[in-house]
Amino acid sequence: MSAPGHRVGYVLKVYPRFSETFVVSEILAREAQGEQLEIFSLRHSTDPRFHPEPARVQAPVTHVGRPERAAEGWAVLARAAEVVPGFAGRLAALLPELARTEASEVHQGVALATAVVEHGITHLHAHFASLAARVAEIASRLTGVPFTVTTHAKDIFHESVDPDRLRSTLARARTVVAISEHNRRHLAGRFPEHAATLRLVRNGLELERFPYRDPHPPGERLHVAAVGRLVPKKGFDRLLHAAARLRAEGRSLRLSIAGGGELAEPLRALAARLGLEDAVELLGPRTQAEVAALLRTADVFAAPCVVGPDGNADGLPTVLLEAMAMGVPVVATDVTGIPEAVREGPPRTGLLVPAGDVAALARALARAADPGFDRVGTARAARALVEREHDGARQAAALRALLPPAPPARPADPAPAPEGALR
């Protein structure tokens, strides 16, 4: 079922982005249900690799430029004055606030407002309550087209988050989406005056791309897989220490970590200091298809997430849900929304340990390999949870339900009269 009369503009800081597979999955699910979408990217991607899924997206992509010279900025304003109804008055009303906003954000907001009118966008949806939401908010206030925003993690937990600016976004968004109940409660607690605009819509998967199979008993050498950007909040240093504990206890294991990032060399050095060179492989970035192939060979998937020193934390790693969907037993930490997916039961959907507790992490990995652990029952319960709470089609329908009534269709411009006809 489509959203009649709506054309939704997705506002993203970068598109496509290798690490944000959840955005592409969401767009594909909404398009599959007949929605008309367009993507507005505020930055060009610098990722060296891409997943194949963006090639399936039908929505056109517009890159919203950033003026580098004053003359270019004036041209953006002049174009908006020609295109956006009531632009001058609305801009004048916003000037006291815009004076405190970074100039590039203002110009991109104005350029987006122009595109909204020119492209017939009836609703804006931003991912992350940071740059994308701020630019969408400016465009919304200049055009009267409403906007919504999905919040995630860094945009609400990081120490750099300006609470007053975030409060402004929450106040002006028609709806604010939280991807977990933990995040919804966090925002409601910090900004109780805006609790009524908060809605829970979890990240969804294209389930058909992650077929389930019962897990096999682990081999003599336990294969642990982990996937994610190599940044502090992923907790991969704790995972290495847990692997060293298991090695010291006489367990043979292989640890495969897929992902790229700033901690690649420090993690490689840590593995060497711990004597794990023959047990740890840092695979670098991998496509979703390559990650799925890795998961099919793994005995257990580990998500050892922690709260970083900057306050940043994972909302709920998409790859954790993918592992659960495929039938890979999971071990994860109790950070933000993870306990909503990895539950001790009943029924048990995985093994949950305190964040940062290396000893508990090592024990959980060993338990997942124990012959007495119900790997099949746990994996089946995990798959059932993902189907129930993270089906991309259901989540797309939930997002569509948040749209306001569509505006009436504008009458088509009259065809030009033939030469010589009466006017």
XYZ file of C-alpha atoms in Angstrom:
423
model
C 0.000 0.000 0.000
C 1.451 3.375 -0.953
C 1.210 6.733 0.800
C -1.095 8.574 -1.623
C 0.042 12.060 -2.536
C 3.318 11.920 -0.623
C 6.817 12.253 -1.956
C 9.232 11.762 0.930
C 12.667 13.338 0.897
C 15.303 11.396 2.849
C 17.923 13.774 4.270
C 21.233 12.076 5.018
C 24.655 13.413 5.915
C 26.334 10.958 3.534
C 24.787 8.638 0.978
C 25.630 5.902 0.416
C 27.602 5.131 3.565
C 29.237 1.733 3.955
C 28.440 1.428 7.668
C 24.780 2.553 7.419
C 23.197 -0.513 5.844
C 20.054 0.065 7.923
C 19.275 3.221 5.940
C 19.376 1.426 2.591
C 17.307 -1.470 3.961
C 14.689 1.004 5.175
C 14.544 2.829 1.842
C 14.208 -0.447 -0.067
C 11.403 -1.607 2.221
C 9.487 1.644 1.795
C 9.911 1.573 -1.973
C 8.677 -2.028 -2.025
C 5.460 -0.786 -0.424
C 4.933 1.806 -3.144
C 6.257 4.970 -1.523
C 7.780 7.675 -3.682
C 11.148 8.685 -2.219
C 14.016 10.992 -3.055
C 17.396 11.120 -1.335
C 19.242 14.311 -0.416
C 22.877 13.821 0.576
C 24.724 16.635 2.333
C 28.203 15.200 1.805
C 29.804 13.077 -0.886
C 30.770 9.586 0.197
C 34.475 8.905 0.724
C 34.035 5.170 1.358
C 36.324 3.099 -0.887
C 33.829 0.218 -1.085
C 30.060 -0.068 -1.391
C 27.489 -2.757 -0.751
C 25.520 -3.867 -3.835
C 22.161 -2.986 -2.228
C 22.193 0.771 -3.128
C 22.049 -0.259 -6.793
C 18.536 -1.583 -6.107
C 17.313 1.771 -4.772
C 15.037 3.543 -7.255
C 14.975 6.930 -5.514
C 16.928 9.664 -7.288
C 19.830 11.133 -5.334
C 20.502 14.868 -5.103
C 23.727 16.142 -3.574
C 23.054 19.397 -1.733
C 26.085 21.596 -2.278
C 27.930 23.753 0.222
C 28.899 27.218 -1.063
C 32.624 27.889 -0.804
C 32.460 31.592 -1.684
C 30.157 34.398 -0.616
C 28.901 34.855 -4.164
C 27.782 31.220 -4.263
C 25.918 31.714 -0.986
C 24.066 34.721 -2.358
C 23.137 32.706 -5.439
C 21.562 30.044 -3.201
C 19.496 32.714 -1.446
C 18.495 34.375 -4.710
C 17.309 31.079 -6.173
C 15.264 30.331 -3.061
C 13.668 33.777 -3.242
C 12.501 32.933 -6.770
C 11.190 29.447 -5.971
C 10.027 29.196 -2.344
C 6.708 30.949 -1.626
C 6.996 33.484 1.202
C 10.739 32.875 1.464
C 11.771 36.407 2.398
C 9.377 36.678 5.330
C 10.174 33.239 6.680
C 13.908 33.792 6.367
C 13.629 37.133 8.171
C 11.742 35.468 11.035
C 14.458 32.807 11.329
C 17.443 35.140 11.170
C 17.951 35.478 14.959
C 18.326 31.697 15.209
C 20.195 31.238 11.957
C 22.764 33.802 13.094
C 23.870 31.216 15.686
C 24.001 28.406 13.115
C 26.987 27.383 11.028
C 26.831 29.162 7.676
C 27.168 25.979 5.603
C 24.183 24.447 7.405
C 22.094 27.532 6.711
C 22.977 27.525 3.018
C 22.298 23.809 2.717
C 18.983 24.278 4.497
C 18.050 27.016 2.033
C 19.188 24.899 -0.932
C 17.182 21.956 0.391
C 14.118 24.199 0.758
C 14.462 25.145 -2.901
C 14.744 21.486 -3.903
C 11.704 20.602 -1.777
C 9.571 23.008 -3.771
C 11.090 22.205 -7.154
C 10.853 18.426 -6.664
C 7.393 18.371 -5.090
C 8.565 16.935 -1.756
C 5.697 16.757 0.743
C 7.582 15.385 3.753
C 11.203 15.281 4.923
C 12.741 12.456 6.945
C 16.244 12.723 8.387
C 18.435 10.033 9.899
C 20.367 11.182 12.983
C 19.351 14.220 15.026
C 22.510 16.084 14.081
C 23.521 17.680 10.772
C 20.851 15.983 8.638
C 18.062 16.874 11.063
C 19.263 20.464 11.458
C 19.315 21.020 7.696
C 15.913 19.342 7.325
C 14.563 21.554 10.089
C 15.703 24.726 8.330
C 14.162 23.574 5.036
C 10.956 22.639 6.841
C 10.605 26.033 8.467
C 11.268 27.834 5.192
C 8.727 25.796 3.214
C 6.141 24.621 5.736
C 6.802 20.999 4.696
C 6.906 18.884 7.901
C 9.880 16.753 8.894
C 10.542 13.714 11.047
C 13.826 12.310 12.313
C 15.138 8.910 13.352
C 17.569 9.131 16.264
C 20.263 6.517 16.723
C 23.201 6.757 19.141
C 25.990 9.275 18.542
C 23.404 11.966 17.866
C 21.913 11.600 21.360
C 24.640 10.056 23.550
C 27.924 11.666 22.440
C 29.475 14.260 24.750
C 29.441 16.796 21.895
C 25.627 16.797 21.697
C 24.249 20.266 22.463
C 21.120 19.608 24.562
C 19.545 22.942 23.682
C 19.986 22.341 19.955
C 18.658 18.796 20.285
C 15.688 20.140 22.237
C 14.947 22.529 19.362
C 14.930 19.649 16.877
C 12.628 17.592 19.088
C 10.290 20.564 19.448
C 9.965 21.201 15.729
C 9.904 17.665 14.345
C 6.467 16.246 13.710
C 7.654 12.902 15.091
C 10.952 11.707 16.564
C 11.715 8.022 16.030
C 13.768 6.025 18.542
C 15.243 2.710 17.394
C 14.982 1.123 20.847
C 12.862 1.475 23.952
C 16.062 2.358 25.832
C 16.630 5.319 23.525
C 12.995 6.387 23.724
C 13.142 6.402 27.522
C 16.458 8.272 27.442
C 15.014 11.060 25.302
C 11.758 11.180 27.252
C 13.719 11.479 30.491
C 15.962 14.298 29.237
C 13.225 16.145 27.356
C 9.933 15.255 29.061
C 8.140 18.155 27.409
C 8.581 16.389 24.043
C 7.873 12.822 25.142
C 4.564 12.802 23.265
C 6.322 13.147 19.895
C 8.562 10.101 20.464
C 7.782 6.835 18.689
C 9.535 3.473 18.807
C 10.332 2.042 15.364
C 13.120 -0.514 15.454
C 15.612 -1.004 12.630
C 14.435 -3.608 10.159
C 16.071 -6.283 8.000
C 15.267 -7.699 4.592
C 14.739 -11.094 6.172
C 14.857 -12.995 2.898
C 18.519 -11.992 2.548
C 19.374 -13.685 5.851
C 17.980 -17.232 5.656
C 17.928 -19.188 8.897
C 19.535 -22.539 9.568
C 20.039 -24.384 12.844
C 23.554 -23.961 14.232
C 25.874 -26.957 14.128
C 27.876 -28.050 17.175
C 31.136 -26.067 17.258
C 34.289 -27.732 16.050
C 37.360 -28.392 18.099
C 38.577 -24.884 17.276
C 35.905 -22.365 18.300
C 35.315 -19.796 15.544
C 34.198 -16.415 16.932
C 33.118 -13.711 14.472
C 32.719 -9.997 15.167
C 31.806 -7.206 12.773
C 31.861 -3.441 13.109
C 33.880 -0.295 12.702
C 37.151 -0.443 14.602
C 36.283 2.317 17.064
C 36.246 2.382 20.893
C 32.506 1.836 21.370
C 32.666 -1.581 19.662
C 34.769 -2.980 22.532
C 36.981 -5.150 20.333
C 39.934 -4.665 22.693
C 37.879 -6.427 25.400
C 37.143 -9.216 22.939
C 40.862 -9.726 22.348
C 41.492 -9.901 26.085
C 38.637 -12.422 26.427
C 40.190 -14.520 23.652
C 43.506 -14.440 25.495
C 41.759 -15.728 28.630
C 40.225 -18.598 26.697
C 43.602 -19.402 25.151
C 45.199 -19.429 28.629
C 42.517 -21.900 29.748
C 43.575 -24.237 26.963
C 40.738 -23.577 24.486
C 41.602 -23.485 20.804
C 39.886 -20.627 19.001
C 39.912 -18.438 15.925
C 38.688 -14.841 16.077
C 37.657 -13.075 12.855
C 36.924 -9.338 13.053
C 35.508 -7.636 9.944
C 35.554 -3.857 9.717
C 37.827 -0.896 9.205
C 38.615 2.117 11.316
C 41.013 4.072 13.450
C 41.866 1.197 15.803
C 43.086 -1.268 13.166
C 46.768 -0.926 14.011
C 46.273 -0.657 17.813
C 44.166 -3.846 17.746
C 46.753 -5.630 15.631
C 49.442 -4.580 18.109
C 47.300 -5.702 21.053
C 46.789 -9.120 19.467
C 50.557 -9.447 19.135
C 51.159 -8.439 22.776
C 48.595 -11.029 23.884
C 50.227 -13.738 21.785
C 47.188 -14.102 19.524
C 48.793 -13.509 16.119
C 47.896 -17.025 14.973
C 44.328 -16.797 16.290
C 43.129 -13.319 15.303
C 42.428 -12.035 11.796
C 41.446 -8.443 11.071
C 39.606 -8.737 7.773
C 39.000 -5.070 6.996
C 35.674 -3.787 5.629
C 33.354 -6.403 4.176
C 30.143 -6.131 2.138
C 26.906 -7.499 3.550
C 27.254 -10.568 1.320
C 30.773 -11.133 2.612
C 29.618 -10.655 6.198
C 26.840 -13.198 5.652
C 29.418 -15.666 4.340
C 31.561 -15.061 7.437
C 28.582 -15.602 9.738
C 27.773 -18.907 8.053
C 31.208 -20.213 9.110
C 31.072 -18.866 12.689
C 30.252 -20.873 15.819
C 29.339 -17.718 17.740
C 28.936 -14.020 16.991
C 30.281 -11.511 19.531
C 29.120 -7.910 20.013
C 31.265 -6.695 22.951
C 30.006 -3.092 22.797
C 30.881 -0.555 25.490
C 30.144 3.090 26.213
C 33.111 4.993 24.772
C 35.102 7.597 26.702
C 33.227 10.289 24.739
C 29.851 8.935 25.856
C 29.179 7.400 22.460
C 27.511 3.995 22.345
C 25.907 1.678 19.840
C 22.141 1.905 19.500
C 21.751 -1.698 18.342
C 24.240 -3.120 15.814
C 22.430 -4.217 12.662
C 24.883 -7.066 12.140
C 23.909 -8.482 15.535
C 20.352 -8.807 14.244
C 21.646 -10.348 11.019
C 23.543 -13.003 12.993
C 20.436 -13.754 15.048
C 18.345 -13.999 11.888
C 20.771 -16.499 10.360
C 20.869 -18.795 13.392
C 24.306 -17.894 14.742
C 24.358 -17.977 18.585
C 25.257 -14.522 19.874
C 27.114 -13.110 22.869
C 26.598 -9.406 23.492
C 26.851 -6.742 26.166
C 24.106 -4.855 27.973
C 24.618 -1.519 26.177
C 21.639 0.710 25.253
C 19.093 -1.272 23.178
C 21.009 -4.553 22.907
C 19.191 -6.234 25.855
C 15.911 -5.711 23.990
C 17.155 -8.178 21.342
C 19.582 -10.389 23.259
C 17.488 -11.721 26.115
C 18.271 -14.220 28.833
C 14.708 -15.447 28.492
C 12.576 -17.285 28.652
C 12.961 -17.878 25.830
C 16.680 -17.160 25.635
C 17.798 -15.409 22.448
C 21.493 -15.127 23.286
C 24.004 -14.624 26.082
C 24.157 -11.170 27.643
C 27.090 -9.937 29.747
C 27.956 -6.655 31.491
C 29.710 -4.182 29.203
C 33.470 -4.141 29.692
C 33.567 -7.307 31.816
C 36.278 -9.348 30.100
C 35.921 -12.360 32.410
C 32.150 -12.544 31.851
C 32.659 -12.194 28.103
C 35.149 -15.089 28.087
C 32.793 -17.267 30.144
C 29.889 -16.536 27.789
C 31.934 -17.438 24.709
C 32.950 -20.711 26.359
C 29.348 -21.388 27.356
C 28.121 -20.870 23.810
C 30.450 -23.689 22.767
C 29.521 -26.017 25.615
C 27.712 -29.211 24.491
C 25.131 -28.638 27.235
C 24.128 -25.223 25.928
C 20.904 -25.237 23.892
C 22.327 -23.658 20.750
C 19.442 -24.668 18.505
C 16.688 -23.556 20.878
C 18.433 -20.233 21.470
C 18.977 -19.651 17.758
C 15.352 -20.440 16.910
C 14.105 -18.047 19.586
C 16.451 -15.367 18.260
C 15.130 -15.785 14.726
C 11.542 -15.570 15.985
C 12.326 -12.311 17.804
C 13.916 -10.776 14.704
C 10.931 -11.786 12.578
C 8.546 -10.321 15.137
C 10.311 -7.050 15.961
C 12.758 -6.301 13.111
C 10.950 -7.251 9.908
C 11.809 -4.456 7.473
C 8.385 -4.568 5.816
C 6.607 -4.043 9.149
C 8.962 -1.248 10.142
C 8.433 0.483 6.795
C 4.682 0.340 7.353
C 5.158 1.831 10.828
C 7.143 4.736 9.360
C 4.521 5.294 6.683
C 1.853 5.476 9.383
C 3.704 8.441 10.914
C 3.221 10.563 7.799
C 0.748 13.428 8.091
C -2.210 13.623 5.730
C -0.940 14.324 2.234
C -1.495 17.848 0.943
C -3.962 18.239 -1.913
C -2.476 17.797 -5.334
C -1.570 21.065 -6.996
C -3.415 21.715 -10.272
C -1.274 21.232 -13.321
C -0.072 24.349 -15.087
C -2.334 25.098 -18.063
C -0.968 24.130 -21.425
C 0.235 27.105 -23.456
C -2.370 28.347 -25.886
C -1.636 27.767 -29.558
C -0.364 30.738 -31.455
C -3.228 33.005 -32.542
C -5.741 31.614 -30.058
C -7.862 33.938 -27.914
C -6.492 34.470 -24.380
